[in-house]
Tab-separated table of C-alpha atoms in Angstrom:
chain	number	residue	atom	x	y	z
A	703	MET	CA	-21.757	-7.046	33.320
A	704	VAL	CA	-19.558	-6.223	36.304
A	705	GLU	CA	-20.705	-7.443	39.737
A	706	VAL	CA	-19.958	-5.218	42.758
A	707	ASP	CA	-18.710	-6.865	45.938
A	708	THR	CA	-21.011	-5.404	48.624
A	709	THR	CA	-18.913	-6.878	51.457
A	710	THR	CA	-15.979	-4.571	50.841
A	711	THR	CA	-15.120	-2.058	53.539
A	712	LYS	CA	-14.110	0.571	51.013
A	713	PRO	CA	-16.501	3.503	50.748
A	714	ASN	CA	-18.688	3.784	47.659
A	715	VAL	CA	-17.510	6.406	45.207
A	716	THR	CA	-20.212	7.996	43.080
A	717	MET	CA	-19.142	9.459	39.735
A	718	THR	CA	-21.035	12.663	38.962
A	719	GLU	CA	-22.157	13.057	35.365
A	720	CYS	CA	-20.484	15.989	33.642
A	721	LYS	CA	-23.032	18.611	32.561
A	722	GLN	CA	-20.477	21.088	31.247
A	723	GLU	CA	-21.669	22.587	27.962
A	724	VAL	CA	-19.407	25.616	27.458
A	725	PHE	CA	-15.631	25.298	27.957
A	726	GLU	CA	-13.627	28.417	28.765
A	727	PHE	CA	-9.942	28.852	27.945
A	728	GLN	CA	-7.425	31.619	28.514
A	729	ALA	CA	-8.608	34.970	27.229
A	730	HIS	CA	-7.226	36.611	24.106
A	731	GLY	CA	-6.667	40.194	25.241
A	732	SER	CA	-10.033	41.491	26.376
A	733	ARG	CA	-11.946	38.688	24.637
A	734	LYS	CA	-13.060	35.478	26.263
A	735	VAL	CA	-12.151	32.210	24.476
A	736	THR	CA	-14.874	29.561	24.803
A	737	ALA	CA	-15.894	26.366	23.032
A	738	ASP	CA	-18.964	24.138	22.852
A	739	PHE	CA	-20.355	21.305	20.724
A	740	SER	CA	-23.128	23.185	18.962
A	741	GLY	CA	-21.510	23.185	15.524
A	742	GLY	CA	-23.833	20.572	14.100
A	743	HIS	CA	-22.681	17.840	11.736
A	744	LEU	CA	-18.982	18.555	11.226
A	745	SER	CA	-16.216	16.460	9.700
A	746	SER	CA	-12.469	16.843	9.389
A	747	ASP	CA	-12.414	14.838	6.139
A	748	GLY	CA	-14.054	17.008	3.480
A	749	GLY	CA	-11.607	15.800	0.819
A	750	LEU	CA	-13.021	12.291	1.145
A	751	LEU	CA	-15.336	13.323	-1.693
A	752	PHE	CA	-12.481	12.668	-4.131
A	753	ILE	CA	-11.925	9.106	-2.868
A	754	ARG	CA	-15.668	8.514	-3.125
A	755	GLU	CA	-15.669	9.871	-6.683
A	756	VAL	CA	-12.803	7.589	-7.730
A	757	GLU	CA	-14.619	4.595	-6.258
A	758	ASN	CA	-18.000	5.471	-7.766
A	759	ARG	CA	-16.467	5.748	-11.228
A	760	ARG	CA	-14.092	2.786	-11.059
A	761	GLY	CA	-16.160	0.518	-8.786
A	762	ILE	CA	-13.056	-1.139	-7.338
A	763	LEU	CA	-14.447	-1.655	-3.842
A	764	GLY	CA	-17.809	-2.731	-5.218
A	765	LYS	CA	-16.030	-5.530	-7.085
A	766	LEU	CA	-14.061	-6.357	-3.950
A	767	ALA	CA	-17.308	-6.763	-2.019
A	768	GLN	CA	-18.408	-9.367	-4.570
A	769	CYS	CA	-15.445	-11.501	-3.471
A	770	PHE	CA	-17.210	-12.192	-0.147
A	771	SER	CA	-19.968	-14.688	0.574
A	772	ASP	CA	-22.649	-13.310	2.903
A	773	SER	CA	-24.842	-15.906	4.632
A	774	ARG	CA	-26.421	-13.492	7.115
A	775	LEU	CA	-30.212	-13.239	7.335
A	776	GLN	CA	-30.617	-10.359	4.911
A	777	CYS	CA	-33.865	-9.017	6.377
A	778	LEU	CA	-31.934	-8.167	9.550
A	779	VAL	CA	-28.801	-6.799	7.874
A	780	GLU	CA	-28.218	-3.056	8.259
A	781	HIS	CA	-24.688	-2.974	6.848
A	782	SER	CA	-24.105	-4.678	3.488
A	783	VAL	CA	-20.712	-6.163	2.667
A	784	GLU	CA	-20.051	-3.389	0.161
A	785	GLU	CA	-20.822	-0.748	2.792
A	786	LEU	CA	-18.489	-2.487	5.258
A	787	VAL	CA	-15.678	-2.706	2.696
A	788	ARG	CA	-16.061	0.927	1.650
A	789	GLN	CA	-16.175	2.024	5.290
A	790	ARG	CA	-13.051	0.075	6.245
A	791	ILE	CA	-10.894	1.017	3.257
A	792	GLY	CA	-12.091	4.613	3.180
A	793	ALA	CA	-11.012	4.952	6.817
A	794	LEU	CA	-7.558	3.558	5.983
A	795	ALA	CA	-7.160	6.222	3.310
A	796	LEU	CA	-8.083	8.845	5.913
A	797	GLY	CA	-5.511	7.552	8.403
A	798	TYR	CA	-7.651	5.492	10.785
A	799	GLU	CA	-5.800	2.206	11.176
A	800	ASP	CA	-7.669	0.477	14.007
A	801	LEU	CA	-11.086	-1.100	14.053
A	802	ASN	CA	-11.711	0.657	17.363
A	803	ASP	CA	-11.584	3.978	15.489
A	804	HIS	CA	-14.852	3.074	13.794
A	805	ASP	CA	-16.784	3.315	17.040
A	806	ARG	CA	-16.192	7.078	16.787
A	807	LEU	CA	-16.384	7.306	12.993
A	808	ARG	CA	-19.930	5.904	13.148
A	809	HIS	CA	-21.115	9.477	13.801
A	810	ASP	CA	-19.288	11.015	10.800
A	811	PRO	CA	-21.747	11.717	7.954
A	812	LEU	CA	-18.929	11.973	5.370
A	813	CYS	CA	-17.641	8.506	6.244
A	814	ALA	CA	-21.228	7.300	5.856
A	815	LEU	CA	-21.374	9.008	2.467
A	816	MET	CA	-18.166	7.225	1.444
A	817	ALA	CA	-19.631	3.914	2.590
A	818	GLY	CA	-22.661	4.452	0.364
A	819	LYS	CA	-25.201	4.832	3.161
A	820	LYS	CA	-28.522	6.343	2.036
A	821	ASP	CA	-29.160	7.614	5.566
A	822	VAL	CA	-25.883	9.374	6.336
A	823	LEU	CA	-27.123	10.607	9.713
A	824	GLY	CA	-28.233	7.208	10.994
A	825	ALA	CA	-31.717	8.454	11.838
A	826	ASP	CA	-33.422	5.274	10.566
A	827	ARG	CA	-31.428	2.691	12.536
A	828	LEU	CA	-33.513	-0.158	13.959
A	829	CYS	CA	-32.186	-0.083	17.526
A	830	GLU	CA	-32.790	3.012	19.566
A	831	GLY	CA	-29.203	2.924	20.877
A	832	ASP	CA	-27.881	3.060	17.298
A	833	LYS	CA	-29.785	6.192	16.316
A	834	GLY	CA	-27.371	8.778	14.952
A	835	LYS	CA	-24.751	6.128	14.147
A	836	ALA	CA	-24.937	5.438	10.441
A	837	LEU	CA	-21.942	3.108	10.240
A	838	ALA	CA	-20.954	-0.270	11.628
A	839	GLY	CA	-18.971	-0.583	14.834
A	840	HIS	CA	-15.673	-2.379	15.285
A	841	SER	CA	-17.251	-5.735	16.193
A	842	THR	CA	-19.114	-6.028	12.875
A	843	LEU	CA	-16.000	-5.126	10.904
A	844	ASN	CA	-13.967	-7.589	12.974
A	845	ARG	CA	-16.329	-10.433	12.099
A	846	MET	CA	-15.858	-9.609	8.410
A	847	GLU	CA	-12.061	-9.787	8.742
A	848	LEU	CA	-12.137	-13.038	10.729
A	849	GLY	CA	-14.240	-14.545	7.957
A	850	ALA	CA	-11.060	-14.774	5.877
A	851	ASN	CA	-10.278	-17.897	7.930
A	852	GLY	CA	-13.444	-19.637	6.689
A	853	GLY	CA	-16.991	-19.573	8.024
A	854	ASP	CA	-18.366	-21.856	10.698
A	855	GLY	CA	-22.064	-21.268	10.007
A	856	ARG	CA	-22.663	-19.414	13.254
A	857	TYR	CA	-20.198	-16.603	13.885
A	858	LYS	CA	-18.292	-16.132	10.626
A	859	LYS	CA	-21.070	-15.615	8.127
A	860	ILE	CA	-19.165	-13.194	5.887
A	861	VAL	CA	-16.479	-15.296	4.213
A	862	ALA	CA	-13.720	-13.903	1.998
A	863	ARG	CA	-12.858	-15.811	-1.177
A	864	THR	CA	-9.155	-15.126	-1.101
A	865	GLU	CA	-8.219	-16.296	-4.598
A	866	GLU	CA	-10.745	-13.905	-6.101
A	867	ILE	CA	-9.438	-10.986	-4.014
A	868	GLU	CA	-5.872	-11.683	-5.144
A	869	ALA	CA	-6.993	-11.826	-8.778
A	870	LEU	CA	-9.052	-8.632	-8.439
A	871	LEU	CA	-6.127	-6.606	-7.066
A	872	LEU	CA	-4.038	-7.733	-10.025
A	873	GLU	CA	-6.810	-7.071	-12.550
A	874	GLU	CA	-7.580	-3.570	-11.273
A	875	GLY	CA	-3.893	-2.759	-10.885
A	876	VAL	CA	-3.113	-3.731	-14.485
A	877	LYS	CA	-6.135	-1.730	-15.620
A	878	SER	CA	-4.621	1.336	-13.924
A	879	ILE	CA	-1.387	1.131	-15.955
A	880	PRO	CA	-1.472	3.739	-18.797
A	881	ARG	CA	-3.041	2.060	-21.832
A	882	ARG	CA	-0.357	3.062	-24.344
A	883	SER	CA	2.562	1.747	-22.312
A	884	ARG	CA	5.202	0.040	-24.450
A	885	GLU	CA	7.427	-0.906	-21.523
A	886	ILE	CA	6.254	-2.067	-18.113
A	887	VAL	CA	8.681	-2.353	-15.198
A	888	LEU	CA	7.693	-4.668	-12.348
A	889	ASP	CA	9.442	-3.929	-9.061
A	890	PHE	CA	9.543	-6.838	-6.595
A	891	ASP	CA	10.650	-6.620	-2.999
A	892	ALA	CA	10.126	-8.268	0.362
A	893	THR	CA	10.049	-6.495	3.702
A	894	ASP	CA	9.608	-7.273	7.360
A	895	ASP	CA	6.286	-6.929	9.146
A	896	PRO	CA	7.134	-7.067	12.882
A	897	LEU	CA	4.951	-9.218	15.145
A	898	HIS	CA	4.379	-8.670	18.833
A	899	GLY	CA	2.709	-11.854	20.019
A	900	ALA	CA	2.222	-15.553	19.400
A	901	GLN	CA	0.520	-15.017	16.063
A	902	ASP	CA	-0.101	-17.672	13.478
A	903	GLY	CA	3.031	-18.013	11.322
A	904	ALA	CA	5.315	-16.024	13.643
A	905	PHE	CA	8.992	-16.817	13.069
A	906	PHE	CA	12.258	-15.186	14.129
A	907	HIS	CA	14.143	-13.730	11.159
A	908	GLY	CA	17.917	-13.624	11.582
A	909	TYR	CA	18.469	-10.650	9.265
A	910	TYR	CA	15.791	-8.412	10.760
A	911	ARG	CA	16.450	-9.791	14.266
A	912	HIS	CA	12.837	-10.014	15.377
A	913	TYR	CA	9.690	-12.065	14.905
A	914	CYS	CA	7.939	-10.983	11.739
A	915	TYR	CA	6.020	-11.815	8.610
A	916	LEU	CA	7.825	-11.438	5.268
A	917	PRO	CA	5.283	-10.011	2.781
A	918	LEU	CA	6.089	-10.013	-0.942
A	919	TYR	CA	5.145	-6.901	-2.936
A	920	CYS	CA	5.088	-6.054	-6.611
A	921	PHE	CA	4.507	-2.506	-7.866
A	922	CYS	CA	4.335	-1.043	-11.338
A	923	GLY	CA	5.362	2.527	-10.662
A	924	THR	CA	3.015	3.585	-7.871
A	925	ILE	CA	0.436	0.893	-8.648
A	926	PRO	CA	0.243	-2.164	-6.359
A	927	LEU	CA	-0.171	-5.432	-8.249
A	928	TRP	CA	0.758	-8.028	-5.647
A	929	ALA	CA	0.658	-8.128	-1.834
A	930	GLN	CA	1.241	-11.609	-0.436
A	931	LEU	CA	1.606	-12.224	3.273
A	932	ARG	CA	4.139	-14.964	4.065
A	933	ASP	CA	5.812	-16.288	7.165
A	934	ALA	CA	9.496	-15.458	7.570
A	935	LYS	CA	10.647	-19.079	7.357
A	936	ARG	CA	11.628	-18.777	3.687
A	937	ASP	CA	13.854	-17.086	1.136
A	938	ALA	CA	12.885	-13.496	0.342
A	939	SER	CA	12.163	-14.435	-3.291
A	940	ALA	CA	9.945	-17.447	-2.535
A	941	GLY	CA	6.735	-17.336	-4.547
A	942	THR	CA	8.055	-14.859	-7.111
A	943	VAL	CA	7.803	-17.267	-10.055
A	944	GLU	CA	4.177	-18.075	-9.243
A	945	ALA	CA	3.390	-14.359	-8.879
A	946	LEU	CA	5.171	-13.533	-12.140
A	947	GLY	CA	3.170	-16.149	-14.008
A	948	LYS	CA	-0.107	-14.485	-13.004
A	949	ILE	CA	1.111	-10.906	-13.409
A	950	VAL	CA	2.684	-11.389	-16.852
A	951	ARG	CA	-0.403	-13.233	-18.078
A	952	ALA	CA	-2.653	-10.359	-16.965
A	953	ILE	CA	-0.397	-7.726	-18.541
A	954	ARG	CA	-0.205	-9.501	-21.882
A	955	ALA	CA	-3.954	-10.042	-21.905
A	956	ARG	CA	-4.397	-6.259	-21.734
A	957	PHE	CA	-1.362	-4.940	-23.644
A	958	GLY	CA	-0.492	-7.785	-26.024
A	959	ARG	CA	2.749	-9.721	-26.374
A	960	LYS	CA	4.709	-6.851	-27.914
A	961	VAL	CA	4.922	-4.905	-24.679
A	962	ARG	CA	8.354	-5.125	-23.054
A	963	ILE	CA	8.148	-6.421	-19.487
A	964	ILE	CA	11.155	-5.896	-17.210
A	965	VAL	CA	11.397	-7.366	-13.728
A	966	ARG	CA	13.586	-5.358	-11.347
A	967	ALA	CA	14.665	-6.364	-7.844
A	968	ASP	CA	17.606	-6.525	-5.454
A	969	SER	CA	20.121	-9.362	-5.114
A	970	GLY	CA	17.708	-11.464	-3.065
A	971	PHE	CA	15.865	-12.218	-6.318
A	972	ALA	CA	18.885	-13.136	-8.487
A	973	ARG	CA	17.921	-16.800	-8.403
A	974	GLU	CA	18.262	-19.344	-11.205
A	975	GLU	CA	14.588	-20.262	-10.874
A	976	ILE	CA	13.439	-16.671	-11.491
A	977	MET	CA	15.965	-15.758	-14.186
A	978	GLY	CA	15.362	-19.023	-16.028
A	979	TRP	CA	11.602	-18.452	-15.985
A	980	CYS	CA	12.047	-14.962	-17.416
A	981	GLU	CA	14.331	-16.204	-20.187
A	982	ARG	CA	11.899	-18.953	-21.166
A	983	ASN	CA	8.902	-16.606	-21.211
A	984	GLY	CA	10.306	-13.596	-23.035
A	985	VAL	CA	10.520	-11.403	-19.935
A	986	PHE	CA	13.528	-9.196	-19.192
A	987	TYR	CA	15.114	-8.805	-15.778
A	988	CYS	CA	17.619	-6.617	-13.981
A	989	PHE	CA	18.616	-7.859	-10.533
A	990	GLY	CA	21.237	-6.891	-8.034
A	991	LEU	CA	23.969	-9.503	-7.614
A	992	ALA	CA	25.687	-10.239	-4.322
A	993	ARG	CA	29.411	-9.735	-4.589
A	994	ASN	CA	31.966	-12.495	-4.065
A	995	ARG	CA	35.686	-12.976	-4.564
A	996	ARG	CA	35.373	-14.065	-8.193
A	997	LEU	CA	33.285	-11.020	-9.100
A	998	GLU	CA	35.571	-8.641	-7.235
A	999	ALA	CA	38.589	-10.116	-9.001
A	1000	ARG	CA	36.995	-9.291	-12.373
A	1001	MET	CA	36.903	-5.632	-11.325
A	1002	GLY	CA	40.625	-5.492	-10.501
A	1003	ALA	CA	41.566	-3.725	-13.730
A	1004	ALA	CA	38.822	-1.131	-13.300
A	1005	PHE	CA	39.944	-0.321	-9.760
A	1006	GLY	CA	43.540	-0.149	-10.999
A	1007	ALA	CA	42.588	2.430	-13.631
A	1008	LEU	CA	40.792	4.527	-10.991
A	1009	HIS	CA	43.795	4.471	-8.668
A	1010	ARG	CA	46.109	5.560	-11.497
A	1011	GLY	CA	43.750	8.417	-12.282
A	1012	ILE	CA	43.701	9.499	-8.633
A	1013	GLY	CA	47.506	9.231	-8.421
A	1014	SER	CA	47.988	11.416	-11.502
A	1015	GLY	CA	45.501	14.001	-10.269
A	1016	GLU	CA	43.147	13.498	-13.224
A	1017	ILE	CA	40.265	12.402	-10.977
A	1018	ALA	CA	39.497	12.512	-7.267
A	1019	ALA	CA	37.545	10.307	-4.901
A	1020	PRO	CA	34.711	9.564	-4.885
A	1021	CYS	CA	34.901	8.165	-8.400
A	1022	ARG	CA	33.545	5.127	-10.240
A	1023	ARG	CA	33.878	3.103	-13.428
A	1024	PHE	CA	31.626	0.476	-15.015
A	1025	GLU	CA	32.600	-2.803	-16.658
A	1026	GLU	CA	30.488	-5.606	-18.110
A	1027	PHE	CA	31.338	-9.261	-18.650
A	1028	GLU	CA	29.860	-12.737	-18.939
A	1029	TYR	CA	29.631	-14.585	-15.660
A	1030	ARG	CA	28.365	-17.938	-14.452
A	1031	THR	CA	28.351	-19.369	-10.950
A	1032	LYS	CA	30.108	-22.684	-10.360
A	1033	LYS	CA	26.945	-24.621	-9.492
A	1034	SER	CA	23.673	-22.695	-9.202
A	1035	TRP	CA	23.331	-21.042	-12.644
A	1036	SER	CA	22.469	-23.021	-15.745
A	1037	ARG	CA	24.217	-20.595	-18.121
A	1038	ALA	CA	26.503	-17.573	-18.354
A	1039	ARG	CA	24.762	-14.210	-18.050
A	1040	ARG	CA	25.534	-10.530	-18.602
A	1041	VAL	CA	26.872	-8.861	-15.459
A	1042	VAL	CA	27.546	-5.142	-15.027
A	1043	GLY	CA	30.037	-4.240	-12.328
A	1044	LYS	CA	30.577	-0.869	-10.701
A	1045	ALA	CA	34.084	-0.122	-9.434
A	1046	GLU	CA	33.699	2.735	-6.990
A	1047	ILE	CA	36.244	4.339	-4.676
A	1048	LEU	CA	34.854	6.283	-1.753
A	1049	GLU	CA	36.628	8.015	1.072
A	1050	GLN	CA	36.014	4.868	3.122
A	1051	GLY	CA	37.568	2.600	0.455
A	1052	HIS	CA	36.447	0.291	-2.350
A	1053	ASN	CA	32.735	-0.203	-2.980
A	1054	PRO	CA	32.200	-2.794	-5.748
A	1055	ARG	CA	28.590	-3.450	-6.816
A	1056	PHE	CA	27.045	-5.770	-9.423
A	1057	ILE	CA	23.836	-6.401	-11.361
A	1058	VAL	CA	22.826	-9.286	-13.616
A	1059	THR	CA	20.522	-8.804	-16.583
A	1060	ASN	CA	19.340	-10.196	-19.910
A	1061	LEU	CA	18.774	-6.719	-21.350
A	1062	ASP	CA	20.877	-6.152	-24.461
A	1063	ALA	CA	23.016	-3.017	-24.627
A	1064	ALA	CA	22.518	-2.984	-28.413
A	1065	ALA	CA	18.760	-2.537	-27.981
A	1066	SER	CA	18.983	0.916	-26.421
A	1067	GLU	CA	21.465	3.384	-24.991
A	1068	ARG	CA	19.489	3.084	-21.744
A	1069	PHE	CA	20.823	-0.447	-21.362
A	1070	GLU	CA	24.507	0.354	-21.719
A	1071	ALA	CA	26.509	-0.526	-18.618
A	1072	GLY	CA	26.682	2.817	-16.804
A	1073	SER	CA	23.197	3.986	-17.726
A	1074	LEU	CA	21.656	0.608	-16.928
A	1075	TYR	CA	23.105	0.635	-13.426
A	1076	GLU	CA	22.745	4.297	-12.455
A	1077	LYS	CA	19.542	5.333	-14.174
A	1078	PHE	CA	17.593	2.100	-14.433
A	1079	TYR	CA	18.588	-0.273	-11.650
A	1080	CYS	CA	19.067	2.388	-8.965
A	1081	ALA	CA	15.574	3.703	-9.735
A	1082	ARG	CA	14.222	0.618	-7.991
A	1083	GLY	CA	14.816	2.510	-4.756
A	1084	GLU	CA	11.590	4.367	-5.502
A	1085	MET	CA	9.730	1.105	-4.969
A	1086	GLU	CA	10.918	1.103	-1.381
A	1087	ASN	CA	9.066	4.391	-0.962
A	1088	ARG	CA	5.898	2.609	-2.066
A	1089	ILE	CA	6.417	0.023	0.682
A	1090	LYS	CA	6.919	2.828	3.184
A	1091	GLU	CA	3.637	4.351	2.028
A	1092	ALA	CA	1.928	0.987	2.424
A	1093	GLN	CA	3.209	0.412	5.930
A	1094	LEU	CA	3.445	3.923	7.362
A	1095	ASP	CA	0.582	5.735	5.602
A	1096	LEU	CA	-1.853	2.875	4.935
A	1097	PHE	CA	-0.983	0.594	7.868
A	1098	ALA	CA	-0.208	-2.558	5.886
A	1099	ASP	CA	1.816	-3.749	8.895
A	1100	ARG	CA	-1.240	-3.618	11.165
A	1101	THR	CA	-1.418	-7.432	11.030
A	1102	SER	CA	-2.268	-7.877	14.682
A	1103	THR	CA	-4.968	-10.558	14.601
A	1104	HIS	CA	-3.978	-14.057	15.661
A	1105	TRP	CA	-4.774	-15.709	12.336
A	1106	MET	CA	-2.695	-15.358	9.205
A	1107	GLY	CA	-5.778	-15.468	6.964
A	1108	SER	CA	-7.349	-12.375	8.497
A	1109	ASN	CA	-3.959	-10.633	8.512
A	1110	GLN	CA	-3.666	-11.329	4.787
A	1111	LEU	CA	-7.089	-9.729	4.322
A	1112	ARG	CA	-5.900	-6.653	6.212
A	1113	LEU	CA	-2.867	-6.486	3.930
A	1114	TRP	CA	-5.164	-6.593	0.895
A	1115	PHE	CA	-7.383	-3.872	2.346
A	1116	SER	CA	-4.315	-1.641	2.592
A	1117	ALA	CA	-3.326	-2.571	-0.965
A	1118	PHE	CA	-6.767	-1.598	-2.311
A	1119	ALA	CA	-6.571	1.687	-0.390
A	1120	HIS	CA	-3.143	2.169	-2.018
A	1121	LEU	CA	-4.655	1.494	-5.432
A	1122	LEU	CA	-7.421	4.061	-4.910
A	1123	MET	CA	-4.888	6.668	-3.793
A	1124	SER	CA	-2.672	5.827	-6.768
A	1125	VAL	CA	-5.564	6.387	-9.203
A	1126	LEU	CA	-6.410	9.626	-7.399
A	1127	ARG	CA	-2.821	10.828	-7.694
A	1128	ALA	CA	-2.372	9.824	-11.342
A	1129	GLU	CA	-5.721	10.859	-12.839
A	1130	VAL	CA	-7.414	13.364	-10.535
A	1131	LEU	CA	-4.333	15.274	-9.370
A	1132	ARG	CA	-2.455	15.384	-12.677
A	1133	GLY	CA	-1.123	18.844	-13.401
A	1134	THR	CA	-1.353	19.932	-9.764
A	1135	GLU	CA	1.312	20.424	-7.130
A	1136	LEU	CA	0.185	17.165	-5.499
A	1137	ALA	CA	0.696	14.982	-8.575
A	1138	GLN	CA	3.925	13.569	-7.115
A	1139	ALA	CA	3.021	13.852	-3.430
A	1140	THR	CA	3.244	10.954	-1.029
A	1141	ILE	CA	0.058	9.447	0.328
A	1142	GLY	CA	0.728	11.078	3.682
A	1143	GLN	CA	0.934	14.485	2.010
A	1144	LEU	CA	-2.212	13.821	-0.026
A	1145	ARG	CA	-4.068	13.018	3.153
A	1146	LEU	CA	-2.815	16.141	4.901
A	1147	LYS	CA	-3.314	18.595	2.041
A	1148	LEU	CA	-6.334	17.221	0.178
A	1149	LEU	CA	-8.390	14.901	2.367
A	1150	LYS	CA	-8.217	16.679	5.717
A	1151	ILE	CA	-10.529	19.639	5.042
A	1152	ALA	CA	-12.876	20.825	7.765
A	1153	ALA	CA	-16.491	20.708	6.577
A	1154	ARG	CA	-19.976	21.326	7.922
A	1155	VAL	CA	-22.442	18.816	6.465
A	1156	LYS	CA	-26.014	19.936	5.822
A	1157	VAL	CA	-28.491	17.199	4.929
A	1158	SER	CA	-31.927	17.846	3.460
A	1159	CYS	CA	-34.382	15.766	1.482
A	1160	ARG	CA	-32.958	17.156	-1.766
A	1161	ARG	CA	-29.210	17.304	-1.269
A	1162	ILE	CA	-26.170	16.786	0.924
A	1163	HIS	CA	-24.207	20.037	1.008
A	1164	LEU	CA	-20.706	20.521	2.398
A	1165	GLU	CA	-19.565	23.895	3.637
A	1166	LEU	CA	-15.771	23.594	3.431
A	1167	ALA	CA	-13.387	25.649	5.555
A	1168	GLY	CA	-12.944	29.125	4.091
A	1169	GLY	CA	-9.321	29.182	5.213
A	1170	TYR	CA	-8.381	25.999	3.317
A	1171	PRO	CA	-4.979	26.847	1.718
A	1172	TYR	CA	-5.190	24.593	-1.364
A	1173	ARG	CA	-8.399	25.830	-2.957
A	1174	GLU	CA	-6.833	26.123	-6.428
A	1175	THR	CA	-5.571	22.532	-6.218
A	1176	PHE	CA	-9.037	21.424	-5.106
A	1177	ALA	CA	-10.657	23.201	-8.071
A	1178	ARG	CA	-8.164	21.712	-10.561
A	1179	ALA	CA	-8.705	18.223	-9.128
A	1180	TRP	CA	-12.458	18.649	-9.393
A	1181	ALA	CA	-12.095	19.666	-13.050
A	1182	ASN	CA	-9.964	16.578	-13.716
A	1183	LEU	CA	-12.781	14.337	-12.495
A	1184	ALA	CA	-14.477	14.827	-15.863
A	1185	GLY	CA	-11.701	12.832	-17.521
A	1186	LEU	CA	-11.598	10.052	-14.904
A	1187	SER	CA	-12.095	6.701	-16.617
A	1188	SER	CA	-15.028	4.593	-15.499
A	1189	ALA	CA	-15.110	0.873	-14.819
């Protein structure tokens, strides 16, 4: 409550309440252009039906809700944990990153439908001021996120069991990998998550040159398996062995021990600890390898051959040549390992690059030196697009609470939204023009459909925009729902 100082000499200013109902704009020829708010229950997110369908059949968010302990007095609860989780993650998929957005989304009947609300119009709310607002506001959702730091019996009564959430993301991610896969490639990478305050775990990172977190991700294709929030006071690969132990165990439990597992990452992961673990556990790896003088010296003959070819006119820059050899560091490696080197001459000069692997060239033509580098290792760049989707399209970098625990929960929420969108793309949109689309494009072309919502005692009917340009894609996606696997 704001108290007014009655001793001030400034005149009182009375704000008149706006009663405007019809808004007039510039005419179109001889026609007036006007607008009002008499359209009824409208939503801009008609395509949310597909996200709801994926969730209802797979039950991913329902299982996530079971990873929370709810000690609220249930007779007074209007928003269950499952409804809160579905509301929050559904909004992320739609592009609403902030909790404050939910104060407006409370009026959206489609968001209420996604959340699983029986009363999508909010007509039966207990408080008179909440009538017409089916969903929870930002304060209720905020209390759920802060519960990741542990409950105190008074304010934080919804408590997240973090180990179970981590295990569930991995379990559901592995379940989303095609069942007949004979080879599974795990892409690991770390990235910066910039911080803008004195948040728990904030640390200045010399490479990124700002205060940040350093989350560790693992994807299998487009499927998120691991999303671990870490402070930046560590090596980029820290925690990879522990993550691999859990991921490989889950994969082998589903696919058996015959499946080939390959770990792929940049040179920040070419560590003895990780490579040794893979070799002891029957896992293959292909990592970038930072260049040094010894490695560059081994490529001298290859560069010499390229220069002779350029001098004779047989080839022209840019050009490249691949060599492979056994290599061992002087101190850090326990054994010699297979290294593939790329000797490349660009207009700017020499560009040597290296990878280290335990894949055998005799096993497949794919693993011969040139093919292994160009077609297999360089494909890891696609994983960086998945991180961009996570941070730019699903707001995984919206870790703006003070506490690291609640920021980790936000990161997981984005990862589960990513998983739902990945299932949608792989199973519902197969055979359509959106099968390879980014999450941002899926949102724009499939989810953002204007709809009028009509609610009766017998049905909830959506009248979608007649001018929607992707009606054939919509129809094909709807037909594909019949083949969507259930939980």
